[in-house]
Amino acid sequence: MTKKRVTDEQRLLHGGDYNPDQWLAYPEILKEDVVLMQKAHTNTFSIGIFAWAALEPEEGKYDFEWLDEVIERIHSFDGRFILATPSGARPAWMSKAHPEVLRVDASRRKQLHGGRHNHCFSSPYYREKTQEMNTKLAERYGEHPALLMWHISNEFGGECHCDLCQQNFRTYLKEKYENDLDQLNDSWWGPFWSHTISDWEQIESPSPIGESAVHGMNLDWRRFVSHQTIDFYKNEIEPLRDITPEIPITTNFMSDNPEFTPFTGLDYSKFAKEVDVISWDAYPAWHNDKEDTATLASKVGFLNDHFYAMKDQPFLLMESTPSGVNWHDVNKAKRPGMHYLSSMQMLAHGSDSVLYFQWRKSRGSSEKFHGAVVDHDRSPENRVFKEVARLGKAMEDISDKVVGYQRKAKVAIIYDVENEWALNDAQGFGLKTKQYGETLEKHYQAFWDKNIQVDVISKEADLSKFDLVIAPMLYMMSEKTAEKLQDYVKSGGTLVSTYITGLVNESDLTHMGGWLAPLKETFGMAPLETDTYYPSDENSLEYNGKIYAINDYATVIEANAASELAVYQSDFYAGKPAVTVHAYGKGQAYYIGARSEEPFLTDFYGELITDLDLKPALDVTHERGVSVQAREADGLKTVFIMNFTEDLQVIEINEEVTDIQSGETVHGRLVLHPYEVRIVEK
């Protein structure tokens, strides 16, 4: 029912974060907004996100009249609003009167009021107060015809180490370890450095002024932070579920920046189960000096496919920028055409929206120079405003060919945030070269370049629908996961894994006896040791008669039943296998022992794409930098052909398709201008 409410809108959502509470003293601005919203072809606005001080200026004294007026203005032109709960930033009166809401950092220092997202998720008062606020919002606006969904808080993250959180952490551990300290000590390897726990009250969260080297404890603390954050969220939405059960609920997820890899602050695979619609905030640093635009576009695709796969349904782009931001190291403006292209990429990968932070630039404080639809000049003739309006008109034209359309993938890459937590803690290998998220994105790019659609899944996902599953650097692996991968291959699947896989269990303890038996059986080999390289070290592998440079890591392999596909060229393991394959059951398992860059991954996965007969959604011949992605429904495919280069690209469309916007039939040679997008139907 909740999912139906969103898709019944039958139009792509275009708009974004609107902060009228910053402009209540300027009524002419609020009236102007309504005119500009229509000129920009926008239709949906997220409101109230940081408005607590305006909604409750004094404890127990509420003011909703200004919000009533804003909502009616949006409704007047058939607009919709996504109503946020304001818990992401508390008013100052609350911090003064109820200091328990303030967080304590890992060094046990009480924080002052300020910033945002600095509230304690254990605070009984804050939990009670958020429910009180949300009850009033639901009762007042829950039946408004323009209400589209609830937006809970904003970008959940961070942690608190106060006494309340310490007690909740101990309670969490008691439940996890069945009130048995022997279980906990075994999982945390307590005898190391005499760290055996003899009383639950001895447990403290990790701290730079205390303990931070017990990896099992660190892992459980991060799990607890996710648990406690989700529990706070569930407490916050109780009145919304009770009063407005038909209204969908979301909260905006994030990426890790500036690397633009999956977010590691929380376990989104667990959080995703509690929301009706996935939404996320995307701020890639286009036109940076470290990577070309096509490489960054591949990273954007990876994250989109990660969020789509969380619920296997379209998601929402909750925040983006129509120009620059104000928090990158260098805040570069998007070049003409890039906003249109980057927004269409979001739609191509499964978003049913393009929403911005922010609608209008603030006049003061830290976000006054963050990109927005309306600049300080307030002019619809502004370049950025006109690009937004162009996009909005195009979204109106293609809505019926995109909204609710699905993405179909036969390839999956496993991403596991708990694995990343454990791997980052590991005091071995290269401290700066583990790069788990970046490694997954490089494997993904080999498919993005060839227009093969990919789901980025959790280790709990169903593997049976995929022809190919890739699990690079799955350092932390339980016996259950190893057996699941084994069953997948035995049933006919193709599995690829790599160096630094399967070394520790779910408590971050090494496996007794080395590599797990299911892995040895599935891959037909065993990793003997992992060599870690300095940046100046050189080695290579030979694969299909070609030489490929390797870097960072090389695994010495005992091949056993596996066949070697590539061999090392130097060092004490020269001539030994670097890549192996093993036929197991009805499937096959590949092990890549060394880290190698794009040329090898392109060639290796190119062969697998051919062997497994993996097909793109549309047969298009093009050079690198052009991406072809599709969404489909009822036998129809809407295909986005996108040029992520600053050059003219001559491509060949090898099937007959129809251009959705012009209506013309397209077949054969086509010229794409820099940053151009063509949308066709197959």
XYZ file of C-alpha atoms in Angstrom:
682
model
C 0.000 0.000 0.000
C 2.747 2.452 0.865
C 4.652 1.709 -2.316
C 1.472 2.214 -4.363
C 0.965 5.717 -2.971
C 4.282 6.893 -4.429
C 3.958 5.246 -7.855
C 0.379 6.456 -8.187
C 1.841 9.932 -8.584
C 2.698 8.876 -12.183
C 5.185 11.656 -12.652
C 8.854 11.995 -11.963
C 9.460 14.097 -8.864
C 11.425 17.287 -9.464
C 12.169 19.893 -6.809
C 13.988 19.549 -3.527
C 14.738 20.863 -0.055
C 12.759 24.021 0.604
C 13.528 26.066 3.716
C 10.806 28.718 4.023
C 11.484 28.940 7.769
C 14.642 30.887 6.848
C 12.562 33.479 5.019
C 9.559 34.109 7.282
C 10.623 37.738 7.728
C 10.606 38.163 3.924
C 7.039 37.410 2.731
C 7.824 38.705 -0.749
C 10.418 35.912 -1.114
C 7.865 33.229 -0.207
C 5.415 34.589 -2.775
C 8.169 34.762 -5.382
C 9.060 31.118 -4.729
C 5.681 29.914 -5.979
C 6.166 31.722 -9.297
C 9.709 30.449 -9.756
C 8.765 26.868 -8.821
C 6.420 26.721 -11.777
C 8.909 28.346 -14.123
C 11.484 25.728 -13.120
C 9.039 22.883 -13.891
C 9.321 21.616 -10.319
C 6.566 19.737 -8.525
C 7.809 18.286 -5.206
C 9.411 19.890 -2.161
C 10.904 18.524 1.038
C 9.978 20.874 3.864
C 10.552 21.151 7.602
C 13.894 19.343 7.655
C 15.633 21.731 10.072
C 12.596 23.714 11.183
C 12.204 22.690 14.825
C 12.989 26.166 16.178
C 10.313 27.636 13.888
C 7.759 24.931 14.704
C 8.354 25.029 18.480
C 10.089 28.322 19.357
C 9.645 27.619 23.086
C 9.100 24.340 24.871
C 5.443 23.417 24.530
C 4.616 26.467 22.371
C 3.932 25.454 18.761
C 3.539 27.498 15.595
C 2.282 25.701 12.477
C 0.542 28.612 10.729
C 3.549 29.515 8.601
C 3.836 25.886 7.479
C 0.110 25.812 6.651
C 0.599 28.745 4.291
C 3.646 27.220 2.608
C 1.858 23.924 2.008
C -1.190 25.636 0.530
C 1.017 27.635 -1.835
C 2.654 24.430 -3.075
C -0.723 22.743 -3.403
C -2.089 25.711 -5.373
C -0.118 24.692 -8.491
C -0.674 20.933 -8.022
C 2.650 20.539 -6.249
C 3.439 17.870 -3.682
C 5.371 18.028 -0.436
C 7.534 15.533 1.400
C 7.167 16.458 5.061
C 10.261 16.020 7.180
C 10.426 15.419 10.889
C 12.767 18.070 12.315
C 14.851 15.851 14.590
C 18.067 16.390 12.605
C 18.787 19.670 14.422
C 17.464 20.625 17.849
C 16.542 24.128 18.993
C 18.898 25.786 21.464
C 16.283 25.954 24.217
C 16.180 22.160 24.323
C 19.933 21.742 24.774
C 19.910 24.285 27.591
C 16.924 22.839 29.443
C 17.676 19.165 28.775
C 21.447 18.665 28.414
C 21.012 14.875 28.294
C 20.174 15.292 24.600
C 23.760 16.376 23.884
C 26.195 13.740 22.742
C 29.388 12.654 24.466
C 32.315 11.947 22.151
C 34.656 8.943 22.245
C 37.053 10.855 24.540
C 34.110 11.246 26.964
C 33.713 14.988 26.428
C 30.203 16.422 26.615
C 29.416 18.319 23.436
C 28.022 21.847 23.341
C 24.910 22.852 21.457
C 25.599 23.468 17.795
C 25.911 21.921 14.394
C 23.382 19.227 13.647
C 22.976 15.470 14.174
C 24.566 15.841 17.586
C 21.761 14.361 19.669
C 21.933 11.226 21.779
C 19.828 8.397 20.373
C 19.450 6.937 23.885
C 18.002 10.098 25.441
C 14.514 9.299 26.809
C 13.543 12.963 26.644
C 14.567 13.317 22.994
C 12.712 10.154 22.048
C 9.600 11.389 23.827
C 9.897 14.859 22.305
C 10.315 13.612 18.728
C 7.211 11.462 19.108
C 5.297 14.440 20.458
C 6.349 16.611 17.511
C 5.628 13.906 14.948
C 2.180 13.230 16.417
C 1.277 16.875 15.935
C 2.604 16.869 12.357
C 0.714 13.685 11.473
C -2.537 14.892 13.009
C -2.326 18.247 11.256
C -1.091 17.220 7.788
C -1.612 13.467 7.505
C -4.746 13.777 5.369
C -3.548 16.661 3.204
C -3.957 15.636 -0.456
C -0.540 17.058 -1.363
C 1.382 15.028 1.242
C 3.494 12.515 -0.661
C 5.648 10.907 2.027
C 7.397 11.335 5.370
C 11.087 12.231 5.434
C 12.522 11.132 8.792
C 15.195 13.420 10.197
C 18.139 13.906 7.816
C 21.256 11.880 6.987
C 21.410 9.791 10.156
C 24.950 9.269 11.395
C 27.394 9.673 14.254
C 27.547 8.115 17.701
C 27.293 8.966 21.380
C 29.348 7.565 24.286
C 27.353 8.924 27.232
C 26.392 6.843 30.284
C 22.970 6.070 28.776
C 24.614 4.751 25.602
C 27.127 2.722 27.636
C 24.282 0.987 29.450
C 22.430 0.359 26.205
C 25.616 -1.044 24.660
C 25.956 -3.488 27.567
C 22.304 -4.481 27.234
C 22.826 -5.072 23.518
C 25.840 -7.286 24.255
C 24.001 -9.248 26.943
C 21.262 -10.052 24.442
C 23.707 -10.923 21.675
C 25.853 -13.193 23.872
C 22.936 -14.699 25.839
C 24.132 -13.088 29.071
C 27.253 -15.286 28.884
C 30.572 -13.516 29.412
C 32.448 -16.622 28.274
C 30.855 -16.235 24.825
C 31.791 -12.570 24.722
C 35.365 -13.176 25.843
C 35.810 -15.908 23.260
C 34.463 -13.654 20.476
C 36.613 -10.724 21.589
C 39.676 -12.951 22.254
C 39.752 -11.594 25.789
C 43.004 -13.165 27.046
C 44.976 -11.036 24.566
C 46.694 -8.291 26.564
C 44.772 -9.516 29.644
C 41.512 -8.053 28.350
C 39.226 -10.722 29.755
C 35.934 -9.214 30.968
C 34.700 -10.525 34.330
C 31.724 -8.171 34.808
C 29.439 -6.502 32.265
C 30.011 -3.125 33.935
C 33.683 -3.307 32.930
C 32.706 -2.863 29.286
C 33.220 0.593 27.792
C 32.795 1.655 24.194
C 36.002 2.085 22.119
C 37.913 5.240 22.956
C 41.216 6.922 22.059
C 41.805 7.367 25.795
C 40.927 3.742 26.539
C 40.607 0.597 24.438
C 40.462 0.646 20.651
C 42.485 -2.418 19.592
C 40.032 -5.192 20.519
C 38.677 -5.780 17.047
C 35.703 -7.862 18.131
C 34.608 -5.077 20.458
C 35.082 -2.440 17.755
C 32.933 -4.496 15.410
C 30.198 -4.979 18.010
C 30.252 -1.254 18.821
C 29.679 -0.361 15.177
C 26.870 -2.910 15.035
C 25.392 -1.353 18.163
C 25.574 2.163 16.683
C 23.548 0.945 13.697
C 21.132 -0.884 15.992
C 20.642 2.154 18.232
C 20.217 4.537 15.292
C 17.600 2.292 13.699
C 15.876 1.880 17.060
C 15.684 5.672 17.433
C 14.256 5.911 13.922
C 11.651 3.228 14.701
C 10.670 5.099 17.862
C 10.326 8.300 15.841
C 8.020 6.823 13.208
C 5.595 5.131 15.625
C 3.021 7.954 15.577
C 3.352 8.293 11.792
C 2.615 4.599 11.286
C -0.325 4.808 13.692
C -1.936 7.976 12.323
C -0.983 7.803 8.620
C -0.365 4.118 7.794
C -0.874 4.713 4.063
C 1.822 7.396 3.736
C 5.276 6.022 2.758
C 8.264 6.703 4.972
C 11.861 7.330 3.922
C 15.069 8.722 5.330
C 17.910 9.949 3.169
C 20.974 7.720 2.960
C 24.439 8.922 1.922
C 27.752 7.931 0.357
C 31.238 8.267 1.826
C 32.954 11.348 0.451
C 35.249 12.393 -1.125
C 35.965 8.825 -2.313
C 32.311 8.459 -3.374
C 32.088 4.905 -2.091
C 29.368 3.240 0.023
C 28.629 4.878 3.371
C 30.378 3.118 6.268
C 28.826 4.965 9.205
C 25.766 2.703 9.418
C 24.647 -0.680 8.146
C 22.234 0.401 5.427
C 21.404 -3.202 4.554
C 19.601 -3.407 7.919
C 18.242 0.152 7.824
C 16.720 -0.446 4.374
C 14.331 -3.026 5.827
C 12.674 -0.316 7.927
C 11.913 2.221 5.178
C 9.262 2.016 2.468
C 11.280 3.789 -0.206
C 15.060 4.125 -0.429
C 16.281 7.680 -0.924
C 19.817 9.015 -1.002
C 21.905 12.170 -1.386
C 24.407 12.226 -4.265
C 27.165 14.822 -4.560
C 29.862 13.552 -6.937
C 32.718 15.968 -7.627
C 32.246 16.363 -11.381
C 35.177 17.794 -13.364
C 37.749 16.991 -10.661
C 41.469 16.696 -11.377
C 41.904 13.103 -10.122
C 39.730 11.072 -12.520
C 37.988 11.509 -15.839
C 34.255 12.099 -16.000
C 33.526 8.580 -17.240
C 35.291 6.991 -14.264
C 33.326 9.117 -11.825
C 30.111 8.339 -13.717
C 30.851 4.645 -13.208
C 31.148 5.261 -9.442
C 27.804 7.066 -9.486
C 26.309 4.079 -11.301
C 27.747 1.711 -8.684
C 26.116 3.597 -5.827
C 22.806 3.902 -7.660
C 22.785 0.156 -8.290
C 23.653 -0.372 -4.616
C 20.624 1.622 -3.464
C 18.297 0.135 -6.083
C 19.214 -3.395 -5.032
C 18.446 -2.720 -1.357
C 14.730 -3.138 -2.033
C 14.828 -4.186 -5.692
C 12.614 -1.257 -6.628
C 13.001 2.354 -7.841
C 14.506 4.759 -5.334
C 14.489 8.536 -4.926
C 17.356 10.960 -5.392
C 16.541 13.071 -2.332
C 19.403 15.566 -2.593
C 21.716 16.677 -5.370
C 23.069 19.982 -6.584
C 22.220 21.753 -9.828
C 25.669 23.346 -9.763
C 28.402 23.152 -7.111
C 28.526 22.407 -3.403
C 30.314 24.217 -0.591
C 32.173 21.386 1.147
C 34.372 19.662 -1.457
C 38.039 20.607 -1.305
C 37.432 22.504 -4.550
C 33.828 23.510 -5.199
C 33.670 23.547 -8.975
C 30.545 24.481 -10.901
C 28.975 21.937 -13.217
C 29.799 22.655 -16.850
C 26.893 23.457 -19.195
C 25.017 20.247 -19.966
C 26.440 18.269 -17.033
C 23.436 18.873 -14.804
C 21.098 17.458 -17.436
C 23.379 14.475 -18.082
C 24.071 13.650 -14.423
C 20.371 13.877 -13.572
C 19.373 11.630 -16.452
C 21.949 9.114 -15.240
C 20.104 8.929 -11.910
C 16.843 8.185 -13.718
C 18.555 5.619 -15.937
C 19.798 3.695 -12.891
C 16.438 3.565 -11.138
C 15.550 6.899 -9.536
C 12.023 8.241 -9.851
C 13.135 11.731 -8.859
C 15.691 14.481 -9.167
C 15.499 16.562 -6.004
C 17.964 19.214 -4.895
C 19.584 20.639 -1.896
C 18.581 23.374 -2.067
C 15.718 25.311 -3.647
C 16.994 28.767 -2.702
C 20.454 29.718 -1.461
C 20.643 30.793 2.158
C 21.714 34.334 2.935
C 23.999 33.387 5.794
C 25.917 30.654 7.580
C 27.703 27.668 6.116
C 25.404 26.920 3.167
C 25.039 30.367 1.660
C 27.264 29.398 -1.273
C 25.992 25.835 -1.699
C 24.400 25.300 -5.105
C 20.675 25.925 -5.478
C 17.979 26.361 -8.086
C 17.450 30.006 -7.113
C 20.652 31.978 -6.669
C 21.160 35.197 -4.769
C 20.223 37.119 -7.927
C 16.686 35.595 -7.716
C 16.584 35.485 -11.502
C 15.005 32.807 -13.716
C 17.475 33.910 -16.389
C 20.367 32.537 -14.371
C 22.218 29.777 -16.273
C 21.688 27.201 -13.541
C 17.990 28.021 -13.210
C 17.495 27.589 -16.950
C 19.273 24.210 -16.901
C 16.976 23.080 -14.084
C 13.930 24.219 -16.038
C 15.146 22.397 -19.145
C 15.543 19.205 -17.135
C 12.137 19.637 -15.504
C 10.409 19.979 -18.868
C 12.176 16.862 -20.161
C 11.171 14.911 -17.044
C 7.546 15.845 -17.657
C 7.841 14.568 -21.222
C 9.310 11.169 -20.313
C 7.536 10.431 -17.017
C 5.195 7.812 -18.438
C 8.191 5.935 -19.886
C 10.171 5.905 -16.639
C 8.043 6.053 -13.482
C 7.888 2.643 -11.862
C 9.983 0.984 -14.586
C 12.386 -1.600 -13.170
C 16.043 -2.469 -13.717
C 17.035 -6.038 -14.564
C 20.500 -7.429 -13.795
C 22.075 -10.862 -14.182
C 25.327 -9.789 -12.527
C 25.769 -9.005 -8.828
C 28.633 -7.586 -6.763
C 28.540 -8.237 -3.020
C 29.182 -5.244 -0.766
C 29.251 -5.839 2.995
C 29.717 -2.864 5.312
C 30.583 -5.100 8.288
C 33.352 -6.567 6.154
C 34.642 -3.058 5.527
C 34.587 -2.251 9.248
C 36.596 -5.378 10.023
C 38.995 -4.961 7.105
C 39.744 -1.344 8.009
C 40.522 -2.470 11.559
C 42.917 -5.182 10.417
C 46.464 -4.240 11.420
C 48.063 -5.913 8.468
C 48.302 -5.685 4.693
C 48.706 -2.100 3.479
C 47.124 0.384 5.866
C 46.408 2.817 3.015
C 45.818 0.355 0.175
C 42.994 -1.871 1.382
C 40.471 0.333 -0.450
C 37.577 -2.104 -0.283
C 34.922 0.207 -1.708
C 37.224 1.509 -4.427
C 38.147 -2.071 -5.395
C 34.509 -3.043 -5.839
C 33.949 0.024 -7.999
C 36.839 -0.991 -10.269
C 35.340 -4.453 -10.786
C 31.980 -2.789 -11.450
C 33.440 -0.468 -14.080
C 34.362 -3.413 -16.307
C 30.617 -4.030 -16.687
C 29.578 -0.365 -16.789
C 31.918 0.156 -19.742
C 30.139 -2.662 -21.605
C 26.605 -1.589 -20.559
C 25.991 -4.771 -18.581
C 23.636 -3.927 -15.728
C 24.688 -4.893 -12.201
C 23.035 -5.175 -8.799
C 25.233 -4.261 -5.822
C 23.861 -6.562 -3.147
C 24.383 -7.560 0.477
C 25.656 -10.996 1.422
C 22.130 -11.846 2.647
C 20.577 -11.335 -0.813
C 19.169 -14.161 -2.918
C 21.907 -15.203 -5.356
C 19.849 -17.591 -7.459
C 18.634 -15.006 -9.978
C 22.183 -14.028 -10.998
C 24.350 -15.729 -13.595
C 27.488 -14.148 -12.159
C 28.270 -13.139 -8.565
C 31.465 -11.206 -7.723
C 32.743 -11.015 -4.143
C 36.091 -9.171 -4.035
C 37.994 -8.861 -0.740
C 35.289 -10.499 1.370
C 37.786 -10.623 4.230
C 35.185 -11.395 6.915
C 33.152 -14.479 6.048
C 31.091 -16.758 8.248
C 30.750 -20.466 7.551
C 27.123 -19.752 6.635
C 28.193 -17.291 3.914
C 30.865 -19.683 2.626
C 28.270 -22.445 2.361
C 25.845 -20.088 0.624
C 28.460 -19.259 -2.012
C 29.263 -22.945 -2.353
C 25.590 -23.808 -2.936
C 25.330 -21.031 -5.518
C 28.219 -22.458 -7.562
C 27.084 -26.052 -7.103
C 23.676 -25.074 -8.530
C 25.218 -23.606 -11.678
C 26.313 -20.105 -10.778
C 29.606 -18.455 -11.682
C 31.488 -16.927 -8.746
C 34.525 -14.610 -8.745
C 36.491 -13.759 -5.624
C 39.910 -12.296 -4.908
C 42.866 -11.863 -2.581
C 42.088 -11.099 1.105
C 38.887 -13.153 1.134
C 37.582 -15.484 3.839
C 40.292 -14.819 6.421
C 38.194 -14.127 9.547
C 34.775 -15.045 10.907
C 31.885 -12.779 11.898
C 33.646 -11.932 15.206
C 36.830 -10.938 13.343
C 38.640 -14.075 14.544
C 40.784 -16.016 12.104
C 39.387 -19.365 11.045
C 40.764 -22.399 12.852
C 42.830 -24.365 10.353
C 43.076 -21.586 7.780
C 40.730 -21.191 4.836
C 37.226 -22.590 5.312
C 36.551 -26.030 3.861
C 33.598 -24.844 1.705
C 35.889 -22.281 0.063
C 38.650 -24.828 -0.579
C 36.120 -27.180 -2.161
C 34.414 -24.488 -4.242
C 37.570 -22.834 -5.583
C 39.668 -25.993 -5.744
C 42.651 -24.153 -4.277
C 43.903 -22.477 -1.133
C 45.643 -19.127 -0.503
C 48.939 -19.756 1.271
C 50.034 -16.192 2.031
C 49.428 -12.637 0.872
C 52.341 -10.474 -0.218
C 51.852 -6.733 0.308
C 53.638 -4.313 -2.030
C 55.227 -0.954 -1.545
C 54.206 1.580 -4.208
C 57.653 1.166 -5.775
C 57.401 -2.639 -6.024
C 56.853 -4.094 -9.474
C 55.415 -7.401 -10.605
C 53.076 -8.653 -13.290
C 50.998 -11.605 -14.362
C 50.571 -13.300 -17.722
C 47.015 -13.952 -18.850
C 46.091 -15.205 -22.336
C 49.526 -14.346 -23.624
C 49.407 -10.732 -22.394
C 51.324 -9.144 -19.520
C 49.443 -7.069 -16.923
C 51.008 -5.034 -14.129
C 49.932 -5.851 -10.591
C 50.119 -3.730 -7.444
C 49.375 -3.668 -3.711
C 48.614 -7.393 -3.179
C 49.606 -10.802 -4.521
C 48.378 -14.092 -3.088
C 50.555 -17.185 -3.247
C 48.187 -19.953 -4.356
C 48.201 -23.716 -3.925
C 46.204 -24.728 -7.007
C 45.152 -28.284 -6.049
C 42.145 -29.160 -8.292
C 41.883 -25.699 -9.858
C 43.254 -24.814 -13.290
C 45.607 -21.874 -13.617
C 44.544 -19.042 -15.922
C 47.369 -16.615 -15.155
C 50.846 -16.880 -13.620
C 53.124 -14.487 -11.753
C 56.159 -13.219 -13.623
C 58.646 -12.499 -10.824
C 59.526 -12.752 -7.133
C 59.685 -16.008 -5.175
C 56.296 -17.070 -6.580
C 57.268 -16.521 -10.235
C 55.608 -19.118 -12.459
C 52.973 -19.940 -9.844
C 49.246 -19.380 -10.440
C 47.891 -15.865 -10.024
C 44.345 -16.544 -11.306
C 42.542 -19.886 -11.141
C 39.242 -21.443 -12.195
C 37.554 -24.533 -10.815
C 34.511 -26.389 -12.144
C 32.377 -27.264 -9.150
C 28.970 -28.912 -9.377
C 27.123 -27.251 -12.253
C 29.056 -23.986 -11.946
C 32.539 -22.574 -11.740
C 34.559 -20.469 -9.328
C 37.336 -18.016 -10.248
C 39.944 -16.703 -7.828
C 41.959 -13.586 -8.687
C 45.066 -13.647 -6.525
C 46.522 -10.225 -7.299
C 45.286 -6.674 -7.626
C 45.518 -5.542 -11.212
C 44.104 -2.447 -12.802
C 41.592 -1.715 -15.557
C 43.240 -3.492 -18.529
C 43.206 -6.886 -16.821
C 39.714 -6.507 -15.339
C 38.385 -5.381 -18.716
C 39.840 -8.402 -20.502
C 39.059 -10.928 -17.770
C 35.431 -9.894 -17.381
C 35.109 -9.418 -21.141
C 35.696 -13.141 -21.548
C 33.190 -13.985 -18.836
C 30.585 -11.699 -20.430
C 31.033 -13.639 -23.673
C 31.109 -17.068 -22.023
C 27.952 -16.387 -20.000
C 26.230 -14.655 -22.939
C 25.486 -11.549 -20.877
C 23.729 -8.969 -23.042
C 23.282 -5.213 -22.677
C 19.780 -3.776 -22.868
C 20.535 -2.321 -26.307
C 23.161 -3.296 -28.862
C 25.250 -0.125 -29.269
C 28.834 0.144 -30.537
C 30.758 3.022 -28.936
C 34.028 4.156 -27.415
C 34.730 4.375 -23.680
C 32.857 7.162 -21.943
C 29.444 6.402 -23.424
C 27.044 4.583 -21.097
C 23.853 2.780 -22.095
C 21.447 1.930 -19.269
C 17.826 0.819 -19.314
C 14.636 0.499 -17.302
C 11.835 -1.771 -18.399
C 8.189 -2.656 -17.846
C 5.699 -4.861 -19.692
C 8.176 -5.826 -22.401
C 9.182 -2.212 -23.152
C 12.621 -0.771 -22.465
C 13.442 2.886 -21.944
C 17.119 3.213 -22.794
C 19.350 6.146 -21.852
C 22.375 6.672 -24.121
C 24.752 9.053 -22.345
C 28.005 10.682 -23.400
C 30.221 11.278 -20.356
C 33.019 12.858 -22.369
C 33.799 16.313 -23.649
C 34.208 14.965 -27.182
C 31.856 14.191 -30.034
C 31.111 10.476 -29.945
C 30.067 8.628 -33.076
C 28.140 5.500 -32.100
C 26.280 2.745 -33.935
C 22.860 1.650 -32.735
C 22.518 -1.858 -34.093
C 18.782 -2.177 -33.487
C 15.810 -0.086 -34.532
C 14.517 2.108 -31.696
C 12.333 5.197 -31.267
C 13.558 8.465 -29.785
C 11.080 9.169 -26.970
C 11.400 12.946 -27.135
C 11.416 13.501 -30.914
C 9.434 10.445 -32.026
C 11.923 9.666 -34.793
C 13.144 6.184 -35.607
C 16.836 5.717 -34.826
C 19.044 3.017 -36.325
C 22.703 3.030 -37.311
C 25.123 5.899 -36.986
C 24.414 8.551 -34.360
C 26.530 11.504 -33.227
C 26.451 12.425 -29.536
C 27.656 15.877 -28.544
C 29.628 16.349 -25.306
C 27.422 15.508 -22.298
C 24.499 14.699 -24.592
C 21.758 12.228 -23.658
C 19.414 10.426 -26.040
C 16.469 8.500 -24.622
C 14.988 5.791 -26.815
C 12.359 3.090 -26.508
C 12.907 -0.505 -27.489
